[in-house]
Coordinates of C-alpha atoms in Angstrom, one line a residue:
M1 CA -12.8 9.6 10.8
I2 CA -10.6 8.4 13.5
I3 CA -7.2 8.0 12.6
G4 CA -5.0 5.6 14.4
A5 CA -1.2 5.3 14.5
L6 CA 0.4 2.4 15.4
K7 CA 3.6 1.6 17.3
E8 CA 6.3 0.0 14.8
N9 CA 7.4 -3.2 15.6
K10 CA 10.4 -3.8 13.6
K11 CA 13.6 -4.0 14.7
D12 CA 15.4 -0.8 15.1
E13 CA 12.7 1.1 13.3
N14 CA 12.5 4.5 15.3
R15 CA 10.2 6.6 12.6
V16 CA 6.5 6.6 14.0
A17 CA 3.4 8.0 10.8
L18 CA 2.2 10.8 12.8
T19 CA 3.8 13.8 15.1
P20 CA 2.3 16.7 16.8
E21 CA 2.5 18.8 13.7
S22 CA 0.3 16.5 11.0
A23 CA -2.3 15.2 13.9
Q24 CA -3.2 19.0 13.9
L25 CA -3.6 19.3 10.5
L26 CA -5.6 16.5 10.4
S27 CA -8.0 17.6 12.5
K28 CA -8.5 20.2 10.2
L29 CA -10.1 17.9 7.8
G30 CA -12.5 17.0 10.2
H31 CA -10.5 13.8 11.4
K32 CA -9.7 12.7 15.2
C33 CA -6.5 11.1 15.9
L34 CA -5.3 8.5 18.1
I35 CA -2.1 7.0 19.2
E36 CA -0.1 4.3 20.6
K37 CA 1.8 4.8 23.9
G38 CA 5.7 5.6 23.3
A39 CA 5.5 5.1 19.6
G40 CA 6.4 8.4 18.5
T41 CA 9.4 8.3 21.5
S42 CA 12.1 7.2 19.5
A43 CA 11.9 9.5 16.5
G44 CA 12.0 12.6 19.3
F45 CA 8.6 13.4 19.8
A46 CA 6.8 12.4 23.5
D47 CA 3.5 11.6 24.3
A48 CA 2.8 14.7 25.9
E49 CA 3.3 16.1 22.9
Y50 CA 0.5 14.4 21.4
K51 CA -1.4 15.1 23.9
A52 CA -1.0 18.8 23.7
A53 CA -1.6 18.5 20.2
G54 CA -5.3 17.0 20.3
V55 CA -4.3 13.5 20.1
R56 CA -5.1 11.0 22.7
V57 CA -2.9 8.6 23.8
M58 CA -3.8 5.1 23.9
A59 CA -2.4 2.0 26.1
S60 CA -1.8 -0.6 24.2
S61 CA -2.4 -1.4 19.8
S62 CA -5.1 -3.7 20.7
D63 CA -7.4 -0.6 22.1
L64 CA -5.7 1.3 19.3
I65 CA -6.9 -0.8 16.4
K66 CA -10.5 -1.2 18.6
N67 CA -10.9 2.1 18.5
S68 CA -10.2 3.3 15.2
E69 CA -11.2 3.2 11.6
A70 CA -8.2 3.9 9.9
L71 CA -5.0 3.0 10.6
I72 CA -1.1 4.5 9.7
K73 CA 1.9 3.3 9.9
V74 CA 5.4 3.3 8.2
N75 CA 6.1 -0.5 8.1
Q76 CA 4.1 -3.9 7.1
P77 CA 1.8 -4.6 9.6
T78 CA 2.6 -7.8 11.8
T79 CA 0.6 -11.2 11.4
A80 CA -0.8 -10.1 15.5
E81 CA -1.5 -7.0 14.2
L82 CA -3.5 -8.3 11.3
K83 CA -5.9 -10.5 13.9
R84 CA -6.8 -7.8 15.6
F85 CA -7.9 -5.7 12.7
K86 CA -11.8 -5.0 12.0
V87 CA -13.7 -5.7 8.6
G88 CA -13.5 -2.9 6.7
Q89 CA -10.6 -0.6 8.5
I90 CA -8.5 1.6 6.3
L91 CA -4.7 0.6 6.2
I92 CA -2.1 3.4 4.8
T93 CA 1.6 1.9 5.4
F94 CA 4.1 0.3 2.8
I95 CA 3.2 -2.5 2.2
W96 CA 5.0 -3.6 -1.3
P97 CA 2.5 -5.3 -2.5
A98 CA 4.4 -6.8 -5.3
Q99 CA 7.2 -8.8 -2.6
N100 CA 4.3 -9.3 -0.3
P101 CA 1.3 -11.7 -2.1
Q102 CA 0.4 -13.3 1.0
L103 CA -0.4 -10.1 2.8
V104 CA -2.1 -8.4 0.2
K105 CA -4.7 -12.4 0.2
D106 CA -5.1 -11.4 3.7
L107 CA -5.9 -8.3 4.1
N108 CA -8.6 -8.5 0.9
K109 CA -9.8 -11.4 3.3
K110 CA -10.8 -9.0 6.2
K111 CA -12.0 -6.2 3.6
I112 CA -9.5 -4.0 4.6
T113 CA -9.2 -0.9 1.8
S114 CA -5.5 -0.6 2.1
L115 CA -3.7 2.3 0.3
S116 CA 0.5 1.6 -0.1
M117 CA 2.6 4.5 0.4
D118 CA 5.1 2.8 -2.2
M119 CA 2.6 2.6 -4.7
I120 CA 1.5 6.4 -5.1
P121 CA 2.2 7.1 -8.8
R122 CA 5.0 9.6 -10.0
I123 CA 2.9 12.3 -11.2
S124 CA 3.0 16.2 -10.9
R125 CA 0.4 16.3 -8.7
A126 CA 1.1 13.3 -6.1
Q127 CA 4.7 14.8 -5.3
K128 CA 3.5 16.2 -1.8
M129 CA 2.4 12.4 -1.5
D130 CA 5.9 10.5 -2.4
A131 CA 7.0 9.4 0.6
L132 CA 9.1 6.9 -1.6
S133 CA 10.9 10.5 -2.7
S134 CA 11.0 11.4 0.9
M135 CA 12.4 8.6 2.4
A136 CA 15.2 8.8 -0.5
N137 CA 16.4 11.9 0.0
I138 CA 16.8 11.3 3.7
A139 CA 18.7 7.6 2.3
G140 CA 21.0 10.1 0.5
Y141 CA 21.8 12.7 2.1
R142 CA 22.6 10.0 5.2
A143 CA 25.0 7.8 2.9
V144 CA 27.4 10.8 2.6
I145 CA 27.3 11.6 6.4
E146 CA 27.8 7.4 6.6
A147 CA 30.8 7.1 4.1
A148 CA 32.5 10.3 5.5
N149 CA 32.5 8.7 8.8
N150 CA 34.4 5.7 7.5
F151 CA 36.4 7.7 5.2
G152 CA 39.9 8.1 6.6
R153 CA 40.3 12.1 4.9
F154 CA 38.6 15.4 3.9
F155 CA 36.3 15.7 1.7
T156 CA 37.9 18.9 0.4
G157 CA 40.6 19.6 -0.7
Q158 CA 43.3 22.0 1.0
I159 CA 46.6 23.3 1.1
T160 CA 48.3 23.7 4.1
A161 CA 52.0 24.1 5.7
A162 CA 52.0 20.3 6.4
G163 CA 51.1 19.5 2.7
R164 CA 48.3 19.5 0.0
V165 CA 45.1 17.0 0.8
P166 CA 43.6 16.3 -2.6
P167 CA 39.8 16.5 -2.6
A168 CA 37.5 13.1 -2.3
K169 CA 36.7 11.4 -5.7
V170 CA 33.0 10.6 -5.3
L171 CA 30.9 8.4 -7.6
V172 CA 27.4 8.3 -7.4
I173 CA 25.0 5.6 -9.5
G174 CA 21.8 5.7 -9.8
A175 CA 20.3 9.8 -10.2
G176 CA 17.1 9.4 -8.6
V177 CA 15.7 11.3 -5.6
A178 CA 18.6 9.1 -3.8
G179 CA 21.3 9.9 -5.7
L180 CA 21.3 13.6 -6.1
A181 CA 20.3 14.2 -2.5
A182 CA 23.8 11.9 -2.6
I183 CA 25.5 14.3 -5.1
G184 CA 24.0 17.6 -3.2
A185 CA 25.7 16.5 0.3
A186 CA 28.7 15.0 -1.3
Q187 CA 29.3 18.7 -3.7
G188 CA 28.7 20.5 0.0
L189 CA 31.6 18.6 1.3
G190 CA 33.6 20.0 -1.3
A191 CA 33.9 16.2 -3.3
V192 CA 34.5 16.2 -6.6
V193 CA 31.7 14.3 -7.9
R194 CA 30.8 12.0 -10.3
A195 CA 27.4 10.4 -11.5
F196 CA 26.3 7.8 -13.6
D197 CA 22.2 6.5 -14.7
V198 CA 20.4 4.7 -17.6
R199 CA 18.2 7.4 -17.7
P200 CA 19.9 10.3 -20.0
E201 CA 17.4 12.8 -19.2
V202 CA 18.9 13.2 -15.5
A203 CA 22.1 14.4 -17.6
E204 CA 21.2 18.1 -17.4
Q205 CA 20.1 17.1 -13.5
I206 CA 23.5 15.9 -12.7
E207 CA 25.6 19.0 -14.1
S208 CA 23.2 21.7 -12.6
M209 CA 24.6 20.1 -9.2
G210 CA 27.9 20.4 -10.0
A211 CA 28.6 16.9 -10.7
E212 CA 30.0 15.1 -13.7
F213 CA 27.5 12.8 -16.0
L214 CA 29.3 9.3 -16.9
F215 CA 28.2 9.1 -20.1
L216 CA 28.1 5.9 -22.1
D217 CA 28.9 5.8 -26.3
F218 CA 25.6 3.7 -27.0
D219 CA 21.6 4.2 -27.5
E220 CA 19.7 3.4 -25.3
S221 CA 17.0 4.9 -23.0
G222 CA 16.7 3.0 -19.3
S223 CA 13.1 4.8 -18.5
T224 CA 9.8 3.6 -17.8
D225 CA 6.5 5.0 -18.2
G226 CA 6.7 6.1 -14.7
G227 CA 10.0 7.6 -14.4
Y228 CA 11.8 5.0 -12.8
A229 CA 15.2 2.8 -14.1
A230 CA 14.1 0.0 -16.3
P231 CA 16.3 -3.6 -16.7
S232 CA 19.4 -2.7 -19.7
S233 CA 19.9 -4.8 -22.1
P234 CA 23.0 -7.1 -22.3
E235 CA 24.8 -4.6 -24.5
F236 CA 24.1 -1.6 -22.4
R237 CA 25.6 -3.6 -19.2
K238 CA 28.2 -4.9 -21.1
K239 CA 29.2 -0.9 -22.1
Q240 CA 28.2 -0.2 -18.0
L241 CA 30.5 -2.2 -16.5
E242 CA 33.4 -1.4 -18.9
C243 CA 33.0 2.2 -17.7
F244 CA 32.8 0.9 -13.7
R245 CA 36.1 -0.6 -14.3
E246 CA 37.4 2.3 -15.4
Q247 CA 36.1 4.4 -12.5
A248 CA 37.2 1.8 -10.1
P249 CA 41.1 3.0 -9.5
D250 CA 40.1 6.5 -9.4
I251 CA 37.5 7.0 -7.1
D252 CA 37.5 6.8 -3.3
I253 CA 33.8 7.0 -2.2
L254 CA 31.1 4.6 -4.6
I255 CA 27.2 5.4 -3.6
T256 CA 24.9 3.1 -5.3
T257 CA 21.5 3.5 -5.3
A258 CA 19.8 1.4 -8.5
L259 CA 16.9 -0.3 -8.0
I260 CA 14.3 -1.3 -10.3
P261 CA 10.7 -1.9 -8.8
G262 CA 9.7 -5.1 -8.4
R263 CA 12.8 -6.9 -9.1
D264 CA 16.1 -7.5 -7.1
A265 CA 18.8 -4.7 -7.3
P266 CA 21.1 -5.6 -10.2
K267 CA 24.6 -6.3 -9.5
L268 CA 26.9 -3.5 -11.0
W269 CA 29.8 -3.3 -9.0
L270 CA 31.5 -6.7 -9.2
K271 CA 33.9 -8.3 -7.2
D272 CA 36.9 -7.4 -9.4
M273 CA 36.1 -3.9 -9.5
V274 CA 35.9 -4.1 -5.3
A275 CA 39.3 -5.2 -6.1
K276 CA 40.8 -2.3 -8.0
M277 CA 39.6 0.1 -5.8
K278 CA 42.4 1.8 -3.3
P279 CA 42.5 0.8 0.4
G280 CA 40.6 3.1 2.6
S281 CA 37.8 3.2 -0.1
V282 CA 34.3 3.3 1.0
I283 CA 31.1 2.1 -0.8
V284 CA 27.8 2.3 0.7
D285 CA 25.2 0.4 -1.2
L286 CA 21.5 1.8 -0.5
A287 CA 20.1 -1.2 -2.3
A288 CA 21.3 -4.0 0.1
E289 CA 17.3 -4.4 1.6
K290 CA 16.9 -5.6 -2.1
G291 CA 19.9 -7.6 -2.0
G292 CA 22.4 -4.5 -3.1
N293 CA 24.3 -3.6 -6.3
C294 CA 27.9 -4.8 -5.1
D295 CA 28.6 -8.4 -5.2
L296 CA 29.9 -8.3 -1.5
T297 CA 27.3 -6.1 0.1
K298 CA 25.9 -7.4 3.6
A299 CA 22.5 -6.3 4.2
D300 CA 22.7 -4.3 8.1
K301 CA 26.4 -4.8 8.3
K302 CA 29.3 -2.9 7.5
V303 CA 31.9 -5.6 5.8
V304 CA 35.9 -4.7 5.4
T305 CA 37.4 -6.2 2.3
K306 CA 40.7 -7.7 2.1
N307 CA 42.3 -5.0 0.1
G308 CA 40.8 -2.5 2.7
V309 CA 37.1 -1.3 1.5
T310 CA 35.2 -0.7 3.6
I311 CA 30.7 -1.6 2.4
I312 CA 27.8 -0.7 3.9
G313 CA 24.7 -1.9 3.7
Y314 CA 22.8 -0.5 6.2
T315 CA 18.9 -0.7 5.3
D316 CA 17.8 1.7 7.8
F317 CA 18.9 5.0 6.8
P318 CA 16.2 6.8 6.6
S319 CA 15.3 5.6 10.8
R320 CA 18.7 6.8 11.7
M321 CA 17.1 10.1 11.1
A322 CA 13.7 9.2 12.7
K323 CA 12.4 12.6 13.7
Q324 CA 13.4 14.2 9.9
S325 CA 12.1 11.0 8.2
S326 CA 8.6 11.1 10.1
S327 CA 7.7 14.1 9.6
L328 CA 8.2 13.8 6.1
Y329 CA 6.3 10.6 6.7
A330 CA 3.7 12.0 8.4
N331 CA 3.4 14.8 5.8
N332 CA 3.2 12.3 2.9
V333 CA -0.2 10.6 4.5
R334 CA -1.5 13.5 5.6
H335 CA -1.4 14.7 2.3
L336 CA -3.1 11.8 1.1
F337 CA -5.9 12.3 3.5
D338 CA -6.2 15.3 2.4
D339 CA -7.3 13.5 -1.5
L340 CA -9.2 10.9 0.4
T341 CA -11.3 14.3 2.0
P342 CA -12.5 15.7 -0.6
E343 CA -15.2 18.2 1.3
K344 CA -12.9 18.1 4.4
N345 CA -15.9 17.0 7.2
G346 CA -13.8 13.8 8.6
K347 CA -15.5 11.3 6.0
V348 CA -13.1 9.7 3.5
A349 CA -14.3 8.9 0.0
V350 CA -12.6 6.5 -2.0
N351 CA -12.9 7.6 -5.7
L352 CA -11.7 5.0 -8.1
D353 CA -11.4 7.9 -10.9
D354 CA -8.5 9.9 -8.9
D355 CA -5.1 8.7 -10.5
I356 CA -3.5 8.8 -6.7
I357 CA -6.1 7.0 -5.0
R358 CA -6.5 4.3 -7.4
G359 CA -2.9 4.0 -8.1
S360 CA -2.2 3.5 -4.2
L361 CA -5.3 1.1 -3.6
V362 CA -4.2 -2.6 -3.3
T363 CA -7.6 -4.2 -1.5
H364 CA -11.0 -2.5 -1.7
G365 CA -14.2 -4.0 -0.9
G366 CA -13.1 -7.3 -0.9
K367 CA -11.4 -7.0 -4.4
I368 CA -7.6 -7.0 -4.9
M369 CA -7.2 -4.0 -6.8
Y370 CA -3.4 -4.9 -7.4
P371 CA -1.8 -3.9 -9.7
P372 CA -3.0 -0.7 -10.9
P373 CA -3.9 0.7 -14.2
A374 CA -1.2 2.7 -15.8
P375 CA -1.5 6.4 -14.6
K376 CA -3.2 8.6 -17.5
V377 CA -0.8 11.4 -17.2
K378 CA 2.8 9.5 -17.4
A379 CA 6.2 10.7 -16.2
V380 CA 8.0 10.9 -18.9
P381 CA 7.8 10.7 -23.0
T382 CA 8.1 7.1 -24.2
T383 CA 9.1 6.5 -28.0
K384 CA 6.8 5.3 -30.5
N385 CA 8.7 2.6 -31.4
S386 CA 9.8 0.4 -28.0
E387 CA 13.3 -1.4 -30.8
V388 CA 16.5 0.3 -29.5
V389 CA 18.8 0.0 -33.0
E390 CA 22.6 0.9 -32.2
K391 CA 24.0 3.7 -33.8
T392 CA 27.8 4.4 -34.0
P393 CA 29.0 8.2 -33.3
E394 CA 29.1 8.9 -37.1
Q395 CA 25.6 8.1 -38.0
L396 CA 24.5 10.0 -35.0
K397 CA 26.7 13.0 -36.3
I398 CA 25.3 12.3 -40.4
E399 CA 21.8 12.4 -38.7
E400 CA 22.0 15.8 -36.8
A401 CA 23.4 17.3 -39.9
A402 CA 21.2 16.3 -41.9
A403 CA 18.1 17.2 -39.5
T404 CA 20.0 21.0 -39.0
R405 CA 19.4 21.0 -42.9
K406 CA 16.2 20.6 -43.2
A407 CA 15.4 22.7 -40.2
G408 CA 17.5 25.5 -42.1
A409 CA 16.0 24.5 -45.0
F410 CA 11.9 25.1 -44.1
Q411 CA 13.3 28.3 -42.3
V412 CA 14.8 29.9 -45.7
G413 CA 11.8 28.6 -47.4
M414 CA 9.1 30.1 -44.7
L415 CA 11.0 33.7 -44.3
I416 CA 10.9 34.2 -48.4
L417 CA 6.9 32.8 -48.8
G418 CA 6.8 35.3 -46.0
G419 CA 9.0 38.2 -47.6
L420 CA 6.8 37.4 -50.7
V421 CA 3.3 38.3 -49.0
M422 CA 4.7 41.1 -47.4
A423 CA 5.7 42.5 -50.4
L424 CA 2.3 41.9 -51.7
L425 CA 1.0 43.6 -49.1
G426 CA 2.7 46.5 -49.4
Q427 CA 1.8 47.4 -53.1
Y428 CA -2.2 47.8 -51.8
A429 CA -2.2 48.8 -48.1
P430 CA -1.5 52.1 -46.7
P431 CA 2.1 52.6 -44.6
A432 CA 0.6 53.1 -41.3
F433 CA -1.3 49.2 -41.5
M434 CA 2.1 47.9 -42.8
Q435 CA 4.3 49.1 -40.2
H436 CA 1.6 47.6 -37.6
F437 CA 1.5 44.6 -39.4
I438 CA 5.0 43.8 -40.0
V439 CA 5.4 44.3 -36.3
F440 CA 2.7 41.9 -35.3
V441 CA 4.4 39.4 -37.8
L442 CA 7.7 39.7 -35.9
S443 CA 6.2 39.4 -32.7
C444 CA 4.4 36.0 -33.6
F445 CA 7.8 34.3 -35.2
V446 CA 9.9 35.8 -32.3
G447 CA 7.4 33.8 -29.8
F448 CA 6.9 31.0 -31.7
Q449 CA 11.0 30.0 -31.5
V450 CA 10.9 31.5 -27.5
I451 CA 7.8 30.0 -26.2
W452 CA 6.7 27.4 -28.6
N453 CA 9.5 24.7 -28.2
V454 CA 9.9 25.3 -24.6
N455 CA 9.8 21.9 -22.6
H456 CA 6.0 21.7 -20.8
A457 CA 7.9 21.2 -17.2
L458 CA 9.2 24.6 -17.8
H459 CA 6.1 26.7 -19.0
T460 CA 5.3 27.9 -15.2
P461 CA 8.6 30.1 -15.0
L462 CA 7.2 32.0 -18.2
M463 CA 4.0 32.9 -16.6
A464 CA 4.8 35.8 -15.8
V465 CA 6.4 36.8 -18.9
T466 CA 3.1 35.7 -20.6
N467 CA 1.0 37.6 -18.3
A468 CA 3.3 41.1 -18.6
I469 CA 2.4 40.2 -22.4
S470 CA -1.3 39.9 -22.1
G471 CA -1.4 42.7 -19.9
I472 CA -0.2 45.3 -22.6
I473 CA -2.5 43.3 -25.1
V474 CA -5.9 44.3 -22.7
V475 CA -4.3 47.8 -22.6
G476 CA -3.7 48.1 -26.5
A477 CA -7.3 46.6 -26.6
L478 CA -9.3 48.6 -24.6
L479 CA -7.8 51.6 -26.3
Q480 CA -9.8 50.0 -29.5
V481 CA -12.9 49.5 -28.0
G482 CA -14.4 52.8 -28.2
S483 CA -13.4 52.5 -32.1
P484 CA -16.2 53.2 -34.5
N485 CA -15.6 50.9 -36.7
F486 CA -18.0 47.7 -35.4
V487 CA -15.4 45.1 -37.0
V488 CA -12.5 46.5 -35.0
E489 CA -14.7 47.2 -31.5
I490 CA -15.5 43.4 -31.8
L491 CA -11.5 41.9 -32.3
A492 CA -10.6 44.4 -29.5
S493 CA -13.7 43.3 -27.2
I494 CA -12.2 39.3 -27.9
S495 CA -8.8 40.5 -27.3
V496 CA -9.2 41.5 -24.0
L497 CA -11.5 38.4 -23.1
I498 CA -8.9 35.5 -24.2
A499 CA -5.8 37.9 -22.7
T500 CA -7.6 38.2 -19.1
I501 CA -8.4 34.4 -19.4
N502 CA -4.5 34.0 -20.0
I503 CA -3.5 36.5 -16.7
V504 CA -6.1 34.7 -14.6
G505 CA -4.9 31.0 -15.6
G506 CA -1.8 32.3 -15.3
F507 CA -1.7 33.3 -11.6
L508 CA -4.0 30.5 -10.5
V509 CA -1.6 27.8 -12.3
T510 CA 1.7 30.2 -10.7
K511 CA -0.4 29.9 -7.2
R512 CA -0.7 25.7 -7.2
M513 CA 3.0 25.6 -8.0
L514 CA 4.0 28.0 -5.5
A515 CA 2.0 26.0 -2.8
M516 CA 4.1 22.9 -3.4
F517 CA 7.1 24.7 -2.2
Q518 CA 5.1 26.0 1.3
K519 CA 4.8 24.7 4.6
S520 CA 1.1 24.3 5.4

């Protein structure tokens, strides 16, 4: 298939959807690449670099559209570009179908097969195609750099002969990809970092990066099935705003990243909070494009309030690091083509049974495919009962103590039962058998306690340990395969088979996981 990368026409947009490196990797899938003249110049990729990578440089967008079977972009196509699209072409870009219903209709009229990079489902297999995370990572890092550029002090604390400089205090609201990137960058610069998120499951991630997680005395989860933040209840929002008002006079830098898919950005930092901040403080609002999390944010502008607080509402943070963001985005697109080209023969197959392809598909075959069905694999577990009941700390402590007592009673009961069974067997079984049997029972008990309660997401790091245990089982079973006892020989053979399957599967899963962190 011939893939064409169009030049971006949006003001201040420096990114490009194809890099020389991604073009070479697409050619290995059997595709040929075209690019509009000068499309990569602003991102630091000269036309000569594309030619050296085997990419044909087209003189105009009209020529490129005419000669391409698939088109890739960063932003939505302009009206002029859309008019030149051919019936049946493939388009891969950020479409934002919920916010652009007319664009979806126009694409469908031309029978364009369109896949939106903002619709990639957040499941493990799709991480390498998650362009939202790629761009958010850059935005979070760049937000800290912009804050430092507008802040009048060091981030790190210093004690010098001239006096003591206190460290900057940074608050990050929203601990998604952008928020975590901001936490990491601020920590690296030596600031004291605090963070807040409506999803309690991210607390460990925040604390593991050295930041302090701001807990609310309120029992409500703000997670959706897709791993995004969900709208908060009025009661939760009240507690949330109280927490922020307490933080406002103490912090020096605020970075807000809170967004809810398909909605305007929630207002989390109100005018009275800005008024409480110290002169010289800085707010970087990464939600400015969707209205901003701060009341006083103005999109694409930097505002200084009467009390000396600088509010930055730039919406082009990824574009300000165009070479880096273009490389990441082009890799996301390339990985999507990898899924679309299962035979690696340059022929695209739109598999509607594939969660990733179906989840990102907006229009196909003259039909509007948005919204997609829910992914079969959910990003976070959901509760059986969606009703949220507020509980006091005392109630939570009582429930926790009751659960601990119940678990303890169950374990004691099982130990007593196990002891009775062992005593009964000891009356009849030979001593040699009892020694091996006791070791076997203890191994099962320890294995259950150590591995069974581990979260599924953490099973991969245990692969090496389980493979080693399986290897020991294979060695022990091989010693018993030649036993004159037929039953022992059968059991040993089954043990060898099962342990071997576990070892091979462990290596395959580990290899696949490691491949996600390697350069292609």
